[in-house]
PDB file of C-alpha atoms in Angstrom:
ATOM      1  CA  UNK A   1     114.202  -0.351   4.378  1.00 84.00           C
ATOM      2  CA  UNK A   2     114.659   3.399   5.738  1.00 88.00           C
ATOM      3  CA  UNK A   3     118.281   2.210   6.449  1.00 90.00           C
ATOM      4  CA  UNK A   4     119.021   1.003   2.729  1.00 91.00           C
ATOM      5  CA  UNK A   5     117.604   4.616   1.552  1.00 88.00           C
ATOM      6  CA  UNK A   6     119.418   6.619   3.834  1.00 84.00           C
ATOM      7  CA  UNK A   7     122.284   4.202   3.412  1.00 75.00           C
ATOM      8  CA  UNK A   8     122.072   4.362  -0.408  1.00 65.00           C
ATOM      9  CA  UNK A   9     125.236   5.531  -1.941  1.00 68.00           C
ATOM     10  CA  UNK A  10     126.960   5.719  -5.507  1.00 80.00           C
ATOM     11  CA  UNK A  11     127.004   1.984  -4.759  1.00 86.00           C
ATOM     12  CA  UNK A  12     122.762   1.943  -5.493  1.00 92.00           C
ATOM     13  CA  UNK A  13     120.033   4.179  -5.254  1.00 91.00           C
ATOM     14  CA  UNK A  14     116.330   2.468  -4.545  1.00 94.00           C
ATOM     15  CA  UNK A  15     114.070   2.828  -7.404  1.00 95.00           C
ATOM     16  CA  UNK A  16     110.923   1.308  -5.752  1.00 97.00           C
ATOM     17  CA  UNK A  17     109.882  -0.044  -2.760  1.00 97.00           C
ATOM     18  CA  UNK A  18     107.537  -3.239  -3.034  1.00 96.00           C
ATOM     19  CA  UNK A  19     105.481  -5.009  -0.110  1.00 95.00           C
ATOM     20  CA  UNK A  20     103.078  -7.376  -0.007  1.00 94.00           C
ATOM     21  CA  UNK A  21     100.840  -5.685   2.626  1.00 93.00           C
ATOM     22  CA  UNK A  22      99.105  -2.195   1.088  1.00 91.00           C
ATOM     23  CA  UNK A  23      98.908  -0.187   4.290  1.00 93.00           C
ATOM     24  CA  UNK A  24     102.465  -0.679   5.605  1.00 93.00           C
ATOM     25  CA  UNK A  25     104.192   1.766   7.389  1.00 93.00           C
ATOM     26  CA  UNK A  26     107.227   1.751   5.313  1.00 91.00           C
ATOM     27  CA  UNK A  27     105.064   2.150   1.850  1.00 93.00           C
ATOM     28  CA  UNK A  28     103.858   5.686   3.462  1.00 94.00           C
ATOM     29  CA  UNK A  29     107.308   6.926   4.288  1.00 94.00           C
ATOM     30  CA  UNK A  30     108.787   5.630   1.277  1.00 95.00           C
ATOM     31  CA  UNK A  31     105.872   8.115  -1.072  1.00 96.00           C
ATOM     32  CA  UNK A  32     106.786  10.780   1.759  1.00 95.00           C
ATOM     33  CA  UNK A  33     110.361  10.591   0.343  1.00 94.00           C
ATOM     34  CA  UNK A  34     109.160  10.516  -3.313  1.00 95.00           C
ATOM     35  CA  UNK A  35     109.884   7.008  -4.239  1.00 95.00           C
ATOM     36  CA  UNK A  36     107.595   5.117  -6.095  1.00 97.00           C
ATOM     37  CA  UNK A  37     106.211   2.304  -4.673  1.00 97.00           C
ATOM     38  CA  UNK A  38     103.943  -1.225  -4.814  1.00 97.00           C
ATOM     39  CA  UNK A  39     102.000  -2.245  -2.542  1.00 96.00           C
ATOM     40  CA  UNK A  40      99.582  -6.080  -3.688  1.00 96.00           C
ATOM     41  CA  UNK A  41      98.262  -8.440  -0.941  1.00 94.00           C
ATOM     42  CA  UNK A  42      98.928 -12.270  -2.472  1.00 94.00           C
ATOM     43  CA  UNK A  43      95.400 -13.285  -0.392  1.00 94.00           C
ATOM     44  CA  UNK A  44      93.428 -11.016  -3.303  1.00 90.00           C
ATOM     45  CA  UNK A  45      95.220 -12.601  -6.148  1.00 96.00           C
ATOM     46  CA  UNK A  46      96.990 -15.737  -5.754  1.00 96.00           C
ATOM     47  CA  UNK A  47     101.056 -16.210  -5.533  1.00 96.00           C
ATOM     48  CA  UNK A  48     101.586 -16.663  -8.799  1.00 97.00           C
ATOM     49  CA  UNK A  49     100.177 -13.448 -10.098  1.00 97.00           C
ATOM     50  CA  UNK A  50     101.190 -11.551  -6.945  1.00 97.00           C
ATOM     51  CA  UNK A  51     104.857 -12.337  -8.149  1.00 97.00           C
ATOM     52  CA  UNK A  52     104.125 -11.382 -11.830  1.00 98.00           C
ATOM     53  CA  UNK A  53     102.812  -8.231 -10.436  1.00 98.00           C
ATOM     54  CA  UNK A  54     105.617  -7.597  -8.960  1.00 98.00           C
ATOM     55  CA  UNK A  55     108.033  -9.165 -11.332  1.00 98.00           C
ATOM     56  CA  UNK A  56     106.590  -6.193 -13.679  1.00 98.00           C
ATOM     57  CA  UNK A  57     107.130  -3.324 -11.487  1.00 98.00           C
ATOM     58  CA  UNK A  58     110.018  -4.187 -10.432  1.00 98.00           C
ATOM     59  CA  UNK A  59     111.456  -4.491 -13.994  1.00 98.00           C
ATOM     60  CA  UNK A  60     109.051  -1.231 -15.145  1.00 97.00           C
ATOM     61  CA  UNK A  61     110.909   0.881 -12.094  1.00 97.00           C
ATOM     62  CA  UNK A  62     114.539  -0.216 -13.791  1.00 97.00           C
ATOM     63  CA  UNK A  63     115.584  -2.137 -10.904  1.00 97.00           C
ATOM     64  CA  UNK A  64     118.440  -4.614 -11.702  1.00 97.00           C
ATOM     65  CA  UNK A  65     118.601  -6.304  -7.803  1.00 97.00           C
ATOM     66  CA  UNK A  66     116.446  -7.179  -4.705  1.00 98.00           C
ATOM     67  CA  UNK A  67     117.203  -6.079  -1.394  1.00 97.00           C
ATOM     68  CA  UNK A  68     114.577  -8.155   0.954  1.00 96.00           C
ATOM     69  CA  UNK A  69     113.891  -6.289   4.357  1.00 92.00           C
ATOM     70  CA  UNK A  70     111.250  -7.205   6.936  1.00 86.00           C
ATOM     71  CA  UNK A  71     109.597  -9.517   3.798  1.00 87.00           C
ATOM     72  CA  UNK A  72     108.141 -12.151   5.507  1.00 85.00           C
ATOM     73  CA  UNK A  73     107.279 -14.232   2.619  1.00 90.00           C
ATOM     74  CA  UNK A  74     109.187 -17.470   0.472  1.00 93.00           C
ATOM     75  CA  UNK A  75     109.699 -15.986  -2.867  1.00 96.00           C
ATOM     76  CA  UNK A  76     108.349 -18.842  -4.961  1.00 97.00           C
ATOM     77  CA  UNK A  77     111.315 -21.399  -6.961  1.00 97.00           C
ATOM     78  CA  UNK A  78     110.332 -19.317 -10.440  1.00 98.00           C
ATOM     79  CA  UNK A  79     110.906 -16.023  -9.292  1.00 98.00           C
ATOM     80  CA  UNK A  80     114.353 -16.749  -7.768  1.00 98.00           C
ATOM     81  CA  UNK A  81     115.532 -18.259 -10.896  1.00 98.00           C
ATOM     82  CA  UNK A  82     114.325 -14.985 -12.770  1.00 97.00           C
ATOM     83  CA  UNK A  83     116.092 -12.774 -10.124  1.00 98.00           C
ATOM     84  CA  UNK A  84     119.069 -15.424  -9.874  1.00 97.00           C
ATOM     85  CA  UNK A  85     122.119 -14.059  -8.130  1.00 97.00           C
ATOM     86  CA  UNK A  86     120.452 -10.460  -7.815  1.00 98.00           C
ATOM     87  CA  UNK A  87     118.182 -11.208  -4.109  1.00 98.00           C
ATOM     88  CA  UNK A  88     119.686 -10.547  -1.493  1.00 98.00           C
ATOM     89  CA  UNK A  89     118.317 -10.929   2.128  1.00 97.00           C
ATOM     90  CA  UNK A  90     118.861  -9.824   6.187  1.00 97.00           C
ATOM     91  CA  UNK A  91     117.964 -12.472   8.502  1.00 97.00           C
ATOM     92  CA  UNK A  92     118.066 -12.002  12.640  1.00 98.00           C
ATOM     93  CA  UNK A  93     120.811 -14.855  12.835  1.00 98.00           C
ATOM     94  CA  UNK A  94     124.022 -15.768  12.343  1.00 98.00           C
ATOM     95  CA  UNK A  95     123.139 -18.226   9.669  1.00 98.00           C
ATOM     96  CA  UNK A  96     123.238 -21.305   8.997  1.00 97.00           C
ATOM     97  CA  UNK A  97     122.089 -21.461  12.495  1.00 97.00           C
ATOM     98  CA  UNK A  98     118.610 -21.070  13.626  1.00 98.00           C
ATOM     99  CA  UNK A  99     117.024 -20.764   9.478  1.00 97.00           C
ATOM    100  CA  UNK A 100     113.188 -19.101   9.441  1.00 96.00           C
ATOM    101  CA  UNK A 101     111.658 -17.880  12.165  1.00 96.00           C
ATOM    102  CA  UNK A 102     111.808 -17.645  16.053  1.00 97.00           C
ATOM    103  CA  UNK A 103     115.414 -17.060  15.876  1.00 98.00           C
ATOM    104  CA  UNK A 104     115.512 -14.852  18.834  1.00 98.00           C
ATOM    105  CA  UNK A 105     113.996 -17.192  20.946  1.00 98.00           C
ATOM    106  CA  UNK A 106     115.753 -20.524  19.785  1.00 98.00           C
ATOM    107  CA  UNK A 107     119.154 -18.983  20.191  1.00 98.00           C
ATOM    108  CA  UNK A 108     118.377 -17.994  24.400  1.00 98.00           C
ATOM    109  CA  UNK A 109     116.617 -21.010  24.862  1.00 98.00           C
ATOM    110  CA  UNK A 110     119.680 -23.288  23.373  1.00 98.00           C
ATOM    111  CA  UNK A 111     121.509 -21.120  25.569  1.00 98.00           C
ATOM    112  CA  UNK A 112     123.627 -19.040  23.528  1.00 98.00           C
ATOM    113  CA  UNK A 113     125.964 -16.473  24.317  1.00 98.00           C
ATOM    114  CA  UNK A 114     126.059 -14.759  20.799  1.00 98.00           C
ATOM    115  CA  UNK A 115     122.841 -14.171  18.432  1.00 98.00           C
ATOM    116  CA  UNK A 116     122.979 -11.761  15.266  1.00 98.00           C
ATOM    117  CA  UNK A 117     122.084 -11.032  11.854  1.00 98.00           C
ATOM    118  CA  UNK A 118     123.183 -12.353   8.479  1.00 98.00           C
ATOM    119  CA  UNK A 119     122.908 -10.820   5.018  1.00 98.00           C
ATOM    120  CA  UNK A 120     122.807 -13.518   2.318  1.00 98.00           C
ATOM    121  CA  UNK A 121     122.046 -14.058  -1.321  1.00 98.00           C
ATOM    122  CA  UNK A 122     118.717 -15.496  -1.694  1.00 98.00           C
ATOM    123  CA  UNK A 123     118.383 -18.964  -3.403  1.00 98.00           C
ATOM    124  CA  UNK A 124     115.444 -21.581  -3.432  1.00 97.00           C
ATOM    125  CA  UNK A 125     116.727 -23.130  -0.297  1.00 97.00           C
ATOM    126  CA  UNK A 126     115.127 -20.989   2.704  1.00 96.00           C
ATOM    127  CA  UNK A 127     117.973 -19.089   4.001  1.00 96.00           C
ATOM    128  CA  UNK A 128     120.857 -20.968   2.823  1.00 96.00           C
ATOM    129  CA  UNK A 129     122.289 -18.543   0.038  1.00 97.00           C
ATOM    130  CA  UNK A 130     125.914 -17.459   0.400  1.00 98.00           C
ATOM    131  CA  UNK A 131     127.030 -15.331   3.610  1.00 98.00           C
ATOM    132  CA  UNK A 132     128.071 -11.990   2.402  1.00 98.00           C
ATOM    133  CA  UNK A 133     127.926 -10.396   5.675  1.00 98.00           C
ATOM    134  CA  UNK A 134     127.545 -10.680   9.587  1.00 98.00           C
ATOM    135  CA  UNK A 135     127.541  -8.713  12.625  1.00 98.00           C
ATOM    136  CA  UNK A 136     127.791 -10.548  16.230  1.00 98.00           C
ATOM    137  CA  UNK A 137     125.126  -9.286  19.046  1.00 98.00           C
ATOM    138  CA  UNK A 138     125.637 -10.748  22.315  1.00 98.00           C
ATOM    139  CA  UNK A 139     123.174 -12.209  24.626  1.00 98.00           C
ATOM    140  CA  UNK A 140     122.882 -10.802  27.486  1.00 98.00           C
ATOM    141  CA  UNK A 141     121.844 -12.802  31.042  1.00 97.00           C
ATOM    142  CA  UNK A 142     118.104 -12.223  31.404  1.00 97.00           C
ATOM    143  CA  UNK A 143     117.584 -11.328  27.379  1.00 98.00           C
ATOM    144  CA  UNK A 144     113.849 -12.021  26.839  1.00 98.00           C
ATOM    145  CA  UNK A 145     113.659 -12.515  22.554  1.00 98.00           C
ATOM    146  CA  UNK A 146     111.891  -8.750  22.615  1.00 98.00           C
ATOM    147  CA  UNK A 147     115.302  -7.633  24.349  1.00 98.00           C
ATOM    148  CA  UNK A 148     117.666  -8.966  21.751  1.00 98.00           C
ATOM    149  CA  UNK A 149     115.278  -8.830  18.540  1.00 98.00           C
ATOM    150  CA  UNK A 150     116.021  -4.547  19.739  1.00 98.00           C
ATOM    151  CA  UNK A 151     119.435  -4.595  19.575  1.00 98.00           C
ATOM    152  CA  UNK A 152     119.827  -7.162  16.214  1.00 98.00           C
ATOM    153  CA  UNK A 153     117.394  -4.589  14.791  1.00 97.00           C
ATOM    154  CA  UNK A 154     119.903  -2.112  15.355  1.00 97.00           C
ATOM    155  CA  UNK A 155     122.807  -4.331  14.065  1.00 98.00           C
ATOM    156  CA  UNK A 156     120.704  -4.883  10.697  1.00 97.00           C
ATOM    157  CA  UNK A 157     120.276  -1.234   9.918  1.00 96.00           C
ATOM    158  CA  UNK A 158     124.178  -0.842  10.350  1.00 96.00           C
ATOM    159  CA  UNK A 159     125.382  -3.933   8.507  1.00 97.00           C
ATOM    160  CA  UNK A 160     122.606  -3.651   5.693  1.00 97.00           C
ATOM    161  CA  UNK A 161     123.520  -0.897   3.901  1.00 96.00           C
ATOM    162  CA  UNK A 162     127.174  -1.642   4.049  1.00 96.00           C
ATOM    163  CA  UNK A 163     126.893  -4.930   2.760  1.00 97.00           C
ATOM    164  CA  UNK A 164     124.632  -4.049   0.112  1.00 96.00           C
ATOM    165  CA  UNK A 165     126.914  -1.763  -1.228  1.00 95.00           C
ATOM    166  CA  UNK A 166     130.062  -4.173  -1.192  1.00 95.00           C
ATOM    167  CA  UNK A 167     128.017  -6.546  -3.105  1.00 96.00           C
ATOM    168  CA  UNK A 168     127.083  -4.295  -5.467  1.00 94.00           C
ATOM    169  CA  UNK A 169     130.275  -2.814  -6.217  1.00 91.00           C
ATOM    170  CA  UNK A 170     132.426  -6.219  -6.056  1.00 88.00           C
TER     171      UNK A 170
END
């Protein structure tokens, strides 16, 4: 998320930054910086009006797209159709391999000599929107899945803003 701020250019500007979990760290640095923010745990009011909740402030802020980072929840089948074509996603692989979680330690133990991240439009299919952008991170021998999550972290916070930018501007 601090990468898609700092990485904001005439391309977009972030008008609010939403999570599900009230005390996260990003939340606080995001009102340090003066952007509004939303912060609603699902567990106190259900999915459905979590996402209404959210639905409304995203709208109320003015924002016309999603950029997903570190949101570690499926977005229910409604919601995507509401946000249709305007979700986008980064995911720790090169996608369509190794879909939801673990990816880090699925790629070393198939034995892989290249992991990654993807960015991808969001659909209702879990990680299976359209490609719009990858960067290649190479396993190295002895790469525990702490090791290489550290260096696709890094790879995300390059290729995120970048990609974000191209798709808004296409």
């Amino acid at each position: 998320m601090r990468s898609l701020v700092a990485g904001g250019t005439d391309a977009y500007k972030v008008v609010v930054v939403a999570s599900d979990r009230p005390h996260a760290e990003g939340l606080i640095w995001a009102r340090e910086q003066g952007i509004p923010t939303f912060a609603l745990s699902p567990k106190d009011v259900g999915k459905q009006a979590y996402e209404a909740a959210l639905d409304a402030a995203l709208r109320e802020a003015g924002a016309e797209y999603i950029a997903l980072a570190g949101y570690m929840r499926l977005l229910s089948d409604d919601f995507v159709r509401r946000w249709r074509d305007r979700v986008i996603n980064i995911h720790p692989s090169l996608l369509p391999k190794y879909k939801g979680l673990d990816t880090h330690a699925r790629a070393i133990a198939a034995g892989d000599r290249e992991a990654g991240c993807s960015v991808h439009v969001v659909t209702e299919e879990l990680d299976g929107g359209e490609v719009l952008g990858q960067t290649i991170v190479p396993i190295e021998p002895g790469d525990t899945p702490e090791l290489l999550s550290t260096r696709v972290l890094a790879a995300e916070h390059r290729l995120y803003p970048r990609v974000l930018a191209e798709w808004l501007t296409r």
